[in-house]
Coordinates of C-alpha atoms and ligand atoms in Angstrom, one line a residue:
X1 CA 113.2 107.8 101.7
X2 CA 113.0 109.1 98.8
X3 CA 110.1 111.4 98.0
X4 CA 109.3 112.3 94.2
X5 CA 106.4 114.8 94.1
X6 CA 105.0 114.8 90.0
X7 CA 102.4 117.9 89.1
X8 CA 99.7 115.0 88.7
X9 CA 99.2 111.6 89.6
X10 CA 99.3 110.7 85.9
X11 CA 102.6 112.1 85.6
X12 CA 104.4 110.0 89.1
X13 CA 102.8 106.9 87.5
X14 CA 104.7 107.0 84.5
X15 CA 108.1 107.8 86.5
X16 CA 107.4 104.7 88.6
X17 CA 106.2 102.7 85.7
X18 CA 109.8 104.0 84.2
X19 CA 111.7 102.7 87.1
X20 CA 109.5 99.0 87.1
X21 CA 110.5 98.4 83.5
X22 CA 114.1 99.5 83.9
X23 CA 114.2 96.7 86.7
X24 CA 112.1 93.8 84.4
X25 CA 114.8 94.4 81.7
X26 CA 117.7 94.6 83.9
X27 CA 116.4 91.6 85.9
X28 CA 114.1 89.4 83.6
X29 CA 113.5 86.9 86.7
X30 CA 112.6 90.1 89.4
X31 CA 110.5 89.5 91.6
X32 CA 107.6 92.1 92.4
X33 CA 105.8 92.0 94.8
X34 CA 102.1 93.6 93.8
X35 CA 99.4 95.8 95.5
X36 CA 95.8 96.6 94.1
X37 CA 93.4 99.3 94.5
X38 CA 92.7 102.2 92.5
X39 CA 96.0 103.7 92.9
X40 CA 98.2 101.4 91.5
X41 CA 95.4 100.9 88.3
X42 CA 97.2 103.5 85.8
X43 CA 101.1 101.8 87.0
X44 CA 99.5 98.3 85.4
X45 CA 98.0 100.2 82.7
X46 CA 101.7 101.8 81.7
X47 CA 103.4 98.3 82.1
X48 CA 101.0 96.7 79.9
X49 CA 101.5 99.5 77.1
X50 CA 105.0 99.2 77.3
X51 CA 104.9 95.7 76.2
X52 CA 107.5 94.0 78.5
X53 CA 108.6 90.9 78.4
X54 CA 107.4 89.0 82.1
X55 CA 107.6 85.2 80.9
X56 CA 110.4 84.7 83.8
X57 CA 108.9 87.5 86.4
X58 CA 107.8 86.3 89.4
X59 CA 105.0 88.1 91.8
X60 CA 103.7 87.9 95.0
X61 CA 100.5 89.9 96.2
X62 CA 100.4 91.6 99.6
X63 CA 97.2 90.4 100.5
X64 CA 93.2 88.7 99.8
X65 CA 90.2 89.0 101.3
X66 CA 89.0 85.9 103.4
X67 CA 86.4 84.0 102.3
X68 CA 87.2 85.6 98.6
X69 CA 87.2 83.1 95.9
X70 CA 89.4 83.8 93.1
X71 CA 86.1 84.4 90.9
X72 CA 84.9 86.8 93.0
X73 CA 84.7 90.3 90.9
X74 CA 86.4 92.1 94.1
X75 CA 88.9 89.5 95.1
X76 CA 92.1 90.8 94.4
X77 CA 92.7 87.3 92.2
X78 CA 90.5 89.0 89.9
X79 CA 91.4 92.3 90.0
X80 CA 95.0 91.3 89.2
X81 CA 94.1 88.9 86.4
X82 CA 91.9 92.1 85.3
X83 CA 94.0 94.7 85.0
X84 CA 98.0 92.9 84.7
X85 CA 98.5 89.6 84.9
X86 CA 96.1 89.1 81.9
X87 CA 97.1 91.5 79.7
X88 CA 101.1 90.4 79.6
X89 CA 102.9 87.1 79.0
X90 CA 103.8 86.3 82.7
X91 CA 103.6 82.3 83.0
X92 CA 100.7 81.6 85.9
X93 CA 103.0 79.4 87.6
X94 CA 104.8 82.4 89.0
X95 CA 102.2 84.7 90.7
X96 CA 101.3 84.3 93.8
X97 CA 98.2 85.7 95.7
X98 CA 97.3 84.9 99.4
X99 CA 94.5 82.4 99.2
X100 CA 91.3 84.1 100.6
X101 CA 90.0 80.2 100.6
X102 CA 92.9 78.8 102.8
X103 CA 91.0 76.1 105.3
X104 CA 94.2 76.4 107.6
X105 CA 95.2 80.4 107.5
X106 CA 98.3 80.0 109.9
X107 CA 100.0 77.0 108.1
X108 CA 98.9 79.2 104.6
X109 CA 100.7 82.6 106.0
X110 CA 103.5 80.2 106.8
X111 CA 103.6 79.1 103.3
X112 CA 103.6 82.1 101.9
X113 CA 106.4 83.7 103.4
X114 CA 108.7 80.3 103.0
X115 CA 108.1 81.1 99.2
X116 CA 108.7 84.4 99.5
X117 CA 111.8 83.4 100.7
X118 CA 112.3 80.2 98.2
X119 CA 112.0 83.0 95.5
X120 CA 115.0 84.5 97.1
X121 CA 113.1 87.5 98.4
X122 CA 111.2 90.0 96.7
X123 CA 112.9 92.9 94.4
X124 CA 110.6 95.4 94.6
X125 CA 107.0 95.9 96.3
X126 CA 104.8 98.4 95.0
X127 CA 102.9 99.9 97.7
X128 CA 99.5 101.9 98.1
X129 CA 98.9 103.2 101.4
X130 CA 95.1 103.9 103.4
X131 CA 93.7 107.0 104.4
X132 CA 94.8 105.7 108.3
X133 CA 98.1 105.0 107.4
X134 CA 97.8 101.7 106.3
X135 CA 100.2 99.5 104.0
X136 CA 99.1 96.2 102.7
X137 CA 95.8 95.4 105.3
X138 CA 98.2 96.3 107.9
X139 CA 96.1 98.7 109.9
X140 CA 96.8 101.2 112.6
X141 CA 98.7 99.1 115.8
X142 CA 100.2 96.7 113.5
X143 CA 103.5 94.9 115.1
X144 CA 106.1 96.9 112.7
X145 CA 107.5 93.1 112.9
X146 CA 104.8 91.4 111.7
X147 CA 104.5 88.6 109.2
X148 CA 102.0 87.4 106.4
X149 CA 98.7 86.8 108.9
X150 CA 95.0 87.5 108.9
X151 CA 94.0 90.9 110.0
X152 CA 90.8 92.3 111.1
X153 CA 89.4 95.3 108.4
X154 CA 88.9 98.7 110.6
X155 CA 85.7 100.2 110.0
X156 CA 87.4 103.0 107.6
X157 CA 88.9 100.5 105.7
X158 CA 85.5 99.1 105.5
X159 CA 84.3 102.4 104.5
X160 CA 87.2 103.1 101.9
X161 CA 86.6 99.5 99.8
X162 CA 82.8 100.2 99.7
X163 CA 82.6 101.6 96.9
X164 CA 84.4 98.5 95.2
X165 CA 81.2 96.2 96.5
X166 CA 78.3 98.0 96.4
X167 CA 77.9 98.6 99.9
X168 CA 79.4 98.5 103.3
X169 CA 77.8 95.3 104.3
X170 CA 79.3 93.5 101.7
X171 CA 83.1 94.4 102.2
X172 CA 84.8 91.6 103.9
X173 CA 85.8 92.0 107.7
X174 CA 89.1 89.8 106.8
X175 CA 92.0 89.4 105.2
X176 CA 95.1 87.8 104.5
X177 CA 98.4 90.4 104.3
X178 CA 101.7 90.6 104.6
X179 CA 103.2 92.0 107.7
X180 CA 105.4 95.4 107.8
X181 CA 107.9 92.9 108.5
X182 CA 107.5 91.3 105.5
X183 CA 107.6 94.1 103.6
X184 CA 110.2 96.0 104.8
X185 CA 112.3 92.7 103.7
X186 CA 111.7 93.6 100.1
X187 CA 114.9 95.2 98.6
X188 CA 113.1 98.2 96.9
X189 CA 109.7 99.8 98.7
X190 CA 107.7 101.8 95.9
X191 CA 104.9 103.8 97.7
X192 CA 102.3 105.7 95.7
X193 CA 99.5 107.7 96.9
X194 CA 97.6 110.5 95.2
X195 CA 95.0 112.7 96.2
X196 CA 94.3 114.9 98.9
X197 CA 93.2 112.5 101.1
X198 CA 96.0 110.5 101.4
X199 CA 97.9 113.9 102.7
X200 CA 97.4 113.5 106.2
X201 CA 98.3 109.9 106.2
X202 CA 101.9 110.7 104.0
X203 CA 103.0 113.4 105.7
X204 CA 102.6 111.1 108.8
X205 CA 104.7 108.2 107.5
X206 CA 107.4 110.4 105.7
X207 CA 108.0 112.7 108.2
X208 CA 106.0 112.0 111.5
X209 CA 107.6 109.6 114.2
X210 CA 107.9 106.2 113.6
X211 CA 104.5 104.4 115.5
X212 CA 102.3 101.6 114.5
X213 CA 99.5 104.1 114.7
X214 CA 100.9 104.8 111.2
X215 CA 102.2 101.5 109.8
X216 CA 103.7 103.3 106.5
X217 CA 106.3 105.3 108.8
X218 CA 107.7 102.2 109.6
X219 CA 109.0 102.4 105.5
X220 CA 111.6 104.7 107.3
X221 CA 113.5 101.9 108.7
X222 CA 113.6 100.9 105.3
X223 CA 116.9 101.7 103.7
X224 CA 115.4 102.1 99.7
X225 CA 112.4 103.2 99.7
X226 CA 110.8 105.6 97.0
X227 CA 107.6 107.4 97.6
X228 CA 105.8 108.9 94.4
X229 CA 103.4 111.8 94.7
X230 CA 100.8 114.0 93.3
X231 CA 100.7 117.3 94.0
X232 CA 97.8 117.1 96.4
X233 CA 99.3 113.7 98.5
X234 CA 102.4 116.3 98.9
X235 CA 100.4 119.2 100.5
X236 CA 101.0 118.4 104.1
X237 CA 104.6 117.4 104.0
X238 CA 106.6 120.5 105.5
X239 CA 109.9 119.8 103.5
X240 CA 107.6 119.3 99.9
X241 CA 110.2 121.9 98.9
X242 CA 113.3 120.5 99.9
X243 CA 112.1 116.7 98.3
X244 CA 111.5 119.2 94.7
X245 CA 115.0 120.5 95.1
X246 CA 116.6 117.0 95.6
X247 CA 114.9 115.5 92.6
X248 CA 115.4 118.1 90.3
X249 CA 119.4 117.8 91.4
X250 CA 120.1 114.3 91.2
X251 CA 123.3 112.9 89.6
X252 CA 122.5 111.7 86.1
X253 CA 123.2 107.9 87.1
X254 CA 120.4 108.2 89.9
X255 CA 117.7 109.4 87.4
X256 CA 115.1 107.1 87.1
Ligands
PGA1 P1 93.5 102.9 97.2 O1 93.8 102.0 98.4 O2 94.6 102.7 96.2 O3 92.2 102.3 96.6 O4 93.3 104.3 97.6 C1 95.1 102.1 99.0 C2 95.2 101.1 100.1 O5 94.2 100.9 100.8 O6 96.3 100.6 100.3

């Protein structure tokens, strides 16, 4: 792993949002996949500014709510529409989102990962990771095998997304993800957590042992994987120092 701690959350953003664009204009047909939540907000902000060209980029979301319609203001539809897929000339035919709709959700999860694999695989996932650990919906005990499936919210996940709905009651108690499996597929992992309460949970998955009880860790089975970090998601890593020294020294042809 690699693990690129920025001053401020403002600044790691615009380092990853560096290394997305270098990718859509080396590769105008990549395929991303996408996460949503507040962290990833100020990455889609920087994309959009940059003015990139994603007619031929393809995208597949790591997971949906169930029972979410695509109208829904906290459906992750929306919140993609919102703050991306709206803003830049990607051709609608392209994204994909799990469908928090889905009548049959084994024969959808199915789906989804035969056109993840159609696509040829995705390029490079972007990542946020829960306060337990979590990547995608894939909470604590997760197979570190599994595949696109519906999962069952834990009540701090519950607690987290509150403050999206209004209230506890109305956060969903379901949804659609990729598995770790399926993400650890993807040919780039790009991880990106600020704030001080997402210490515990990196310093568990970048340097603890690997165990479901932290699904993220799994990412070190992964053999590209890039974590960007704020000061405060960096102050329980023990080695904070060592990641500095290694990003300050890298060969100019591995600068992002
Ligand atoms: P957050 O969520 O970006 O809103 O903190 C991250 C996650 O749950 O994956």
């Amino acid at each position: 792993m690699e693990i690129i701690i920025q001053p401020t959350a403002a600044r790691a953003t615009c380092v990853a949002a560096r290394l997305l664009a270098g990718l859509i204009r080396k590769k105008p047909s990549a395929v991303l996949g996408m996460a949503t939540g507040s962290t990833p907000l100020a990455l889609y902000r920087e994309l959009v500014a940059l003015k990139l060209n994603w007619r031929k980029v393809r995208t597949f979301n790591l997971d949906e709510y169930v029972g979410t319609s695509p109208e829904h203001p906290q459906s992750y539809h929306h919140f993609m529409w919102e703050n991306l897929f709206g803003q830049v000339n990607i051709d609608k035919q392209n994204v994909r989102i799990p469908d928090g709709l889905a009548k049959d959700i084994p024969k959808f999860c199915a789906s989804y990962e035969k056109q993840i694999r159609a696509a040829g695989g995705i390029d490079l996932q972007v990542l946020g990771i829960g306060t337990d650990g979590h990547i995608g919906f894939n909470e604590p005990t997760s197979s570190l095998a599994s595949r696109t499936r519906i999962k069952t919210l834990t009540p701090q996940t519950r607690k987290d997304n509150a403050r999206f709905f209004g209230s506890e009651a109305e956060v969903p108690h379901h949804c659609i993800t990729m598995g770790i499996g399926t993400i650890l597929d993807a040919r780039h992992c790009v991880l990106l957590a600020f704030g001080r309460n997402k210490a515990r949970a990196i310093a568990e998955a970048v340097e603890g042992p690997i165990t479901s009880m932290n699904p993220a860790s799994a990412l070190q089975f992964h053999p590209k994987t890039t974590v960007f970090l704020d000061e405060a998601a960096a102050a329980e890593l023990r080695l904070k120092d060592y990641y500095r020294w290694v990003y300050d020294n890298k060969p100019d042809w591995q600068k992002i």
